[in-house]
């Protein structure tokens, strides 16, 4: 009986400590969508953090390659999510929800090598079912659209809708950029093989990475889609090429339950 009481008190204190490490934040000016528990360690002063986010955004939003309304909103959302990690992530760790990353790339395109595949490799994005920091773009701005006007990944290589912003003018900017990226990456790999079949599969690969078809009206994990292309690559390209292009490294993100308060 005594032991039970002691245990109850112990767990009550432990959860009180959790509460001190996490506190709900809302009503900010710039990051107005933030309305959940954030780590008090990471965010000692939310007004300061909000101001810093706003300054960061002002400084860098003009440098985005694609500067459509959708991309700027995705960038703003990312700027805030990165500063307000959802509890129980700790000071040095943030885990973003994968959906936000996917929408960021769908709205902004990106530099060489950066595609939605980025959202599936590395350890800072986790499936939305886990505890993760959401990005908050408006879902209604996105849908699956068949890209048009591509030069390199032409209609032979891109035959199905891809996850994009609905507005075609905005989407076109992203597609053109992705098309260019696919072409550059293709060239850097294709020059190392003389096999036409292999070159063709490499082209399929990069067009598939940059224009992964939707599945059931939703964005599809590019790794599943690329699997058949990788099998084909194994038939036509040398082993090193296959290893280079078909190894998708996905480390496990930190386990939030391992977080410790900084004073222990
Ligand atoms: C797409 O490009 C390839 C060359 O890589 C060409 O053979 C094919 O005819 C083109 N398809 C269309 C529909 O233009």
Short mmCIF file of C-alpha atoms and ligand atoms in Angstrom, two decimals:
data_model
loop_
_atom_site.label_atom_id
_atom_site.label_comp_id
_atom_site.label_asym_id
_atom_site.label_seq_id
_atom_site.Cartn_x
_atom_site.Cartn_y
_atom_site.Cartn_z
CA UNK A 1 0.00 0.00 0.00
CA UNK A 2 2.75 2.40 0.98
CA UNK A 3 4.73 1.42 -2.07
CA UNK A 4 1.74 2.05 -4.33
CA UNK A 5 1.37 5.51 -2.87
CA UNK A 6 5.03 6.25 -3.40
CA UNK A 7 4.77 5.07 -6.99
CA UNK A 8 1.74 7.24 -7.62
CA UNK A 9 3.56 10.28 -6.28
CA UNK A 10 6.60 9.40 -8.36
CA UNK A 11 4.62 9.22 -11.60
CA UNK A 12 2.70 12.36 -10.76
CA UNK A 13 5.99 14.23 -10.33
CA UNK A 14 7.40 12.70 -13.51
CA UNK A 15 4.43 13.90 -15.56
CA UNK A 16 4.63 17.31 -13.93
CA UNK A 17 8.18 17.51 -15.17
CA UNK A 18 6.97 16.65 -18.68
CA UNK A 19 4.54 19.52 -18.46
CA UNK A 20 7.34 21.92 -17.58
CA UNK A 21 9.34 20.81 -20.59
CA UNK A 22 6.41 21.27 -22.93
CA UNK A 23 4.05 24.19 -23.00
CA UNK A 24 1.38 25.19 -25.41
CA UNK A 25 2.11 28.16 -27.60
CA UNK A 26 -0.36 30.10 -29.70
CA UNK A 27 -1.33 33.59 -30.75
CA UNK A 28 1.95 34.42 -32.47
CA UNK A 29 2.11 37.10 -35.14
CA UNK A 30 4.23 35.60 -37.90
CA UNK A 31 4.00 31.90 -37.05
CA UNK A 32 0.30 32.28 -36.40
CA UNK A 33 -0.51 28.66 -37.17
CA UNK A 34 1.62 27.35 -34.30
CA UNK A 35 -0.85 26.10 -31.75
CA UNK A 36 0.50 23.06 -29.98
CA UNK A 37 2.94 22.03 -27.25
CA UNK A 38 6.53 22.97 -27.96
CA UNK A 39 9.67 22.25 -25.98
CA UNK A 40 10.35 24.97 -23.43
CA UNK A 41 14.03 24.21 -23.74
CA UNK A 42 14.00 24.88 -27.44
CA UNK A 43 11.69 27.84 -27.19
CA UNK A 44 12.46 29.80 -24.02
CA UNK A 45 10.79 32.90 -25.45
CA UNK A 46 8.21 32.41 -28.18
CA UNK A 47 7.87 36.12 -29.07
CA UNK A 48 11.61 36.34 -29.72
CA UNK A 49 11.50 33.15 -31.76
CA UNK A 50 8.54 34.41 -33.77
CA UNK A 51 10.39 37.65 -34.51
CA UNK A 52 13.50 35.75 -35.54
CA UNK A 53 11.40 33.55 -37.87
CA UNK A 54 9.90 36.63 -39.47
CA UNK A 55 13.32 38.20 -39.99
CA UNK A 56 14.72 35.00 -41.45
CA UNK A 57 11.81 34.77 -43.84
CA UNK A 58 12.20 38.39 -44.97
CA UNK A 59 15.88 37.89 -45.55
CA UNK A 60 15.64 34.69 -47.61
CA UNK A 61 12.24 34.60 -49.28
CA UNK A 62 13.59 36.78 -52.09
CA UNK A 63 16.26 34.23 -52.91
CA UNK A 64 13.92 31.32 -53.67
CA UNK A 65 14.32 29.97 -57.19
CA UNK A 66 10.57 29.63 -57.50
CA UNK A 67 8.72 32.52 -55.91
CA UNK A 68 5.08 31.75 -56.44
CA UNK A 69 2.57 32.38 -53.68
CA UNK A 70 2.43 28.65 -52.97
CA UNK A 71 6.19 28.34 -52.65
CA UNK A 72 6.48 31.37 -50.39
CA UNK A 73 3.76 29.99 -48.15
CA UNK A 74 5.52 26.61 -48.05
CA UNK A 75 8.75 28.37 -47.14
CA UNK A 76 7.05 30.38 -44.43
CA UNK A 77 5.51 27.24 -43.01
CA UNK A 78 8.88 25.48 -43.02
CA UNK A 79 10.54 28.49 -41.35
CA UNK A 80 8.06 28.28 -38.48
CA UNK A 81 8.04 24.47 -38.15
CA UNK A 82 11.81 24.45 -37.86
CA UNK A 83 11.69 26.91 -34.96
CA UNK A 84 8.78 25.41 -33.08
CA UNK A 85 9.37 21.65 -32.82
CA UNK A 86 6.35 19.84 -31.55
CA UNK A 87 6.83 18.25 -28.15
CA UNK A 88 8.22 15.90 -26.98
CA UNK A 89 11.21 16.53 -29.25
CA UNK A 90 14.10 18.09 -27.40
CA UNK A 91 16.47 20.91 -27.80
CA UNK A 92 18.70 19.49 -30.50
CA UNK A 93 16.12 17.40 -32.26
CA UNK A 94 13.19 18.16 -34.46
CA UNK A 95 11.28 15.64 -36.49
CA UNK A 96 9.21 17.07 -39.32
CA UNK A 97 6.13 15.35 -40.67
CA UNK A 98 6.88 13.90 -44.07
CA UNK A 99 3.76 15.42 -45.63
CA UNK A 100 5.11 18.93 -45.07
CA UNK A 101 8.34 18.10 -46.84
CA UNK A 102 6.48 16.62 -49.79
CA UNK A 103 4.33 19.74 -50.13
CA UNK A 104 7.36 21.98 -49.80
CA UNK A 105 9.00 20.28 -52.78
CA UNK A 106 5.74 20.18 -54.72
CA UNK A 107 5.42 23.95 -54.31
CA UNK A 108 9.03 25.06 -54.62
CA UNK A 109 10.90 22.55 -56.78
CA UNK A 110 14.47 22.76 -55.71
CA UNK A 111 18.16 22.67 -56.46
CA UNK A 112 20.06 19.77 -58.02
CA UNK A 113 19.49 16.50 -56.22
CA UNK A 114 16.66 17.79 -54.09
CA UNK A 115 13.40 16.05 -54.89
CA UNK A 116 10.67 14.53 -52.77
CA UNK A 117 13.09 11.63 -52.45
CA UNK A 118 14.83 13.91 -49.93
CA UNK A 119 11.75 13.56 -47.74
CA UNK A 120 12.30 9.80 -47.56
CA UNK A 121 16.01 9.72 -46.84
CA UNK A 122 17.92 11.04 -43.85
CA UNK A 123 16.49 11.19 -40.38
CA UNK A 124 14.69 14.48 -40.02
CA UNK A 125 11.38 13.52 -41.64
CA UNK A 126 9.07 10.92 -40.15
CA UNK A 127 5.74 9.46 -41.17
CA UNK A 128 2.83 11.59 -40.10
CA UNK A 129 1.54 8.85 -37.82
CA UNK A 130 4.48 9.47 -35.47
CA UNK A 131 5.03 12.48 -33.23
CA UNK A 132 6.22 15.09 -35.68
CA UNK A 133 6.20 18.81 -36.34
CA UNK A 134 3.64 19.62 -39.02
CA UNK A 135 4.07 22.12 -41.82
CA UNK A 136 0.79 23.84 -42.35
CA UNK A 137 0.31 24.62 -46.02
CA UNK A 138 -3.27 24.68 -47.24
CA UNK A 139 -4.02 21.18 -48.54
CA UNK A 140 -6.52 22.60 -51.01
CA UNK A 141 -3.69 24.18 -52.98
CA UNK A 142 -2.38 20.75 -53.97
CA UNK A 143 -3.53 17.97 -56.24
CA UNK A 144 -2.26 15.48 -58.81
CA UNK A 145 -1.67 17.17 -62.16
CA UNK A 146 -0.22 15.90 -65.43
CA UNK A 147 2.87 18.01 -66.18
CA UNK A 148 3.04 19.71 -69.58
CA UNK A 149 5.70 21.58 -71.50
CA UNK A 150 8.63 19.43 -70.40
CA UNK A 151 11.68 19.28 -72.66
CA UNK A 152 13.80 16.51 -71.24
CA UNK A 153 11.30 14.34 -69.35
CA UNK A 154 8.87 14.56 -72.25
CA UNK A 155 5.54 12.79 -72.57
CA UNK A 156 7.30 9.49 -73.29
CA UNK A 157 8.76 9.56 -69.78
CA UNK A 158 6.12 11.39 -67.80
CA UNK A 159 2.75 9.83 -68.54
CA UNK A 160 0.87 10.25 -65.26
CA UNK A 161 -0.17 13.09 -62.94
CA UNK A 162 2.31 14.06 -60.24
CA UNK A 163 1.72 15.71 -56.86
CA UNK A 164 1.78 19.44 -57.62
CA UNK A 165 0.18 22.72 -56.76
CA UNK A 166 -3.16 23.09 -58.52
CA UNK A 167 -2.35 26.41 -60.13
CA UNK A 168 -0.78 25.49 -63.48
CA UNK A 169 1.31 28.66 -63.79
CA UNK A 170 2.83 28.00 -60.40
CA UNK A 171 3.26 24.30 -61.06
CA UNK A 172 4.95 24.96 -64.42
CA UNK A 173 7.76 26.84 -62.74
CA UNK A 174 8.44 23.86 -60.50
CA UNK A 175 8.18 21.36 -63.36
CA UNK A 176 10.58 23.32 -65.56
CA UNK A 177 13.06 23.44 -62.76
CA UNK A 178 12.70 19.73 -62.05
CA UNK A 179 13.03 18.95 -65.75
CA UNK A 180 16.32 20.83 -65.85
CA UNK A 181 17.56 19.08 -62.73
CA UNK A 182 16.66 15.66 -64.21
CA UNK A 183 18.49 16.50 -67.41
CA UNK A 184 21.64 17.61 -65.59
CA UNK A 185 21.70 14.59 -63.36
CA UNK A 186 21.10 12.30 -66.31
CA UNK A 187 24.04 13.78 -68.16
CA UNK A 188 26.42 13.34 -65.27
CA UNK A 189 25.55 9.64 -65.01
CA UNK A 190 24.90 8.67 -68.63
CA UNK A 191 28.36 9.69 -69.77
CA UNK A 192 29.85 6.79 -67.84
CA UNK A 193 28.08 4.12 -69.89
CA UNK A 194 27.98 3.42 -73.60
CA UNK A 195 24.93 1.15 -73.46
CA UNK A 196 21.87 2.80 -74.98
CA UNK A 197 19.57 0.58 -72.94
CA UNK A 198 21.33 1.64 -69.76
CA UNK A 199 21.16 5.31 -70.74
CA UNK A 200 17.45 4.92 -71.33
CA UNK A 201 16.87 3.38 -67.91
CA UNK A 202 18.91 6.14 -66.27
CA UNK A 203 16.69 8.66 -67.95
CA UNK A 204 13.62 6.80 -66.71
CA UNK A 205 15.15 6.84 -63.26
CA UNK A 206 15.75 10.58 -63.03
CA UNK A 207 12.44 11.44 -64.64
CA UNK A 208 10.81 9.04 -62.16
CA UNK A 209 12.54 10.66 -59.20
CA UNK A 210 11.60 14.18 -60.26
CA UNK A 211 8.13 13.29 -61.54
CA UNK A 212 6.94 10.42 -59.37
CA UNK A 213 3.40 9.51 -60.46
CA UNK A 214 0.62 9.92 -57.94
CA UNK A 215 -1.03 6.78 -56.63
CA UNK A 216 -4.76 6.87 -55.92
CA UNK A 217 -4.76 10.64 -56.16
CA UNK A 218 -2.03 11.02 -53.55
CA UNK A 219 1.69 11.57 -53.51
CA UNK A 220 3.48 8.23 -53.71
CA UNK A 221 6.65 7.17 -51.89
CA UNK A 222 9.20 7.46 -54.72
CA UNK A 223 11.16 4.50 -53.38
CA UNK A 224 8.29 2.09 -54.08
CA UNK A 225 7.78 3.55 -57.53
CA UNK A 226 11.48 3.38 -58.41
CA UNK A 227 11.73 -0.28 -57.48
CA UNK A 228 10.73 -1.58 -60.91
CA UNK A 229 13.06 0.90 -62.60
CA UNK A 230 15.87 -0.33 -60.37
CA UNK A 231 15.11 -3.94 -61.37
CA UNK A 232 15.32 -2.91 -64.99
CA UNK A 233 18.54 -1.07 -64.31
CA UNK A 234 20.04 -4.26 -62.91
CA UNK A 235 19.46 -5.88 -66.32
CA UNK A 236 21.06 -3.12 -68.36
CA UNK A 237 23.60 -1.21 -66.28
CA UNK A 238 26.65 -2.26 -64.33
CA UNK A 239 26.40 -3.06 -60.68
CA UNK A 240 28.08 0.11 -59.46
CA UNK A 241 25.56 2.28 -61.24
CA UNK A 242 22.70 0.33 -59.73
CA UNK A 243 24.16 0.61 -56.27
CA UNK A 244 24.71 4.33 -56.64
CA UNK A 245 21.22 5.12 -57.87
CA UNK A 246 19.14 2.54 -56.07
CA UNK A 247 20.44 2.66 -52.51
CA UNK A 248 18.05 4.69 -50.42
CA UNK A 249 19.45 5.39 -47.01
CA UNK A 250 16.76 5.97 -44.39
CA UNK A 251 18.14 6.15 -40.85
CA UNK A 252 15.65 5.98 -38.01
CA UNK A 253 14.85 9.38 -36.52
CA UNK A 254 15.56 9.92 -32.81
CA UNK A 255 13.06 8.36 -30.45
CA UNK A 256 11.32 11.21 -28.61
CA UNK A 257 10.87 9.10 -25.48
CA UNK A 258 14.67 9.18 -25.12
CA UNK A 259 14.62 12.94 -24.63
CA UNK A 260 15.95 14.04 -21.27
CA UNK A 261 15.49 17.34 -19.54
CA UNK A 262 18.71 19.34 -19.81
CA UNK A 263 19.22 19.49 -16.02
CA UNK A 264 19.62 15.71 -15.54
C1 LIG B 1 10.91 12.13 -76.03
O1 LIG B 1 12.32 12.17 -76.14
C2 LIG B 1 12.89 11.00 -76.74
C3 LIG B 1 14.40 11.21 -76.75
O2 LIG B 1 14.94 11.09 -75.49
C4 LIG B 1 12.35 10.79 -78.14
O3 LIG B 1 12.87 9.60 -78.68
C5 LIG B 1 10.83 10.70 -78.08
O4 LIG B 1 10.30 10.61 -79.39
C6 LIG B 1 10.26 11.93 -77.38
N1 LIG B 1 8.82 11.74 -77.25
C7 LIG B 1 7.95 12.67 -77.57
C8 LIG B 1 6.51 12.31 -77.37
O5 LIG B 1 8.26 13.76 -78.01
#
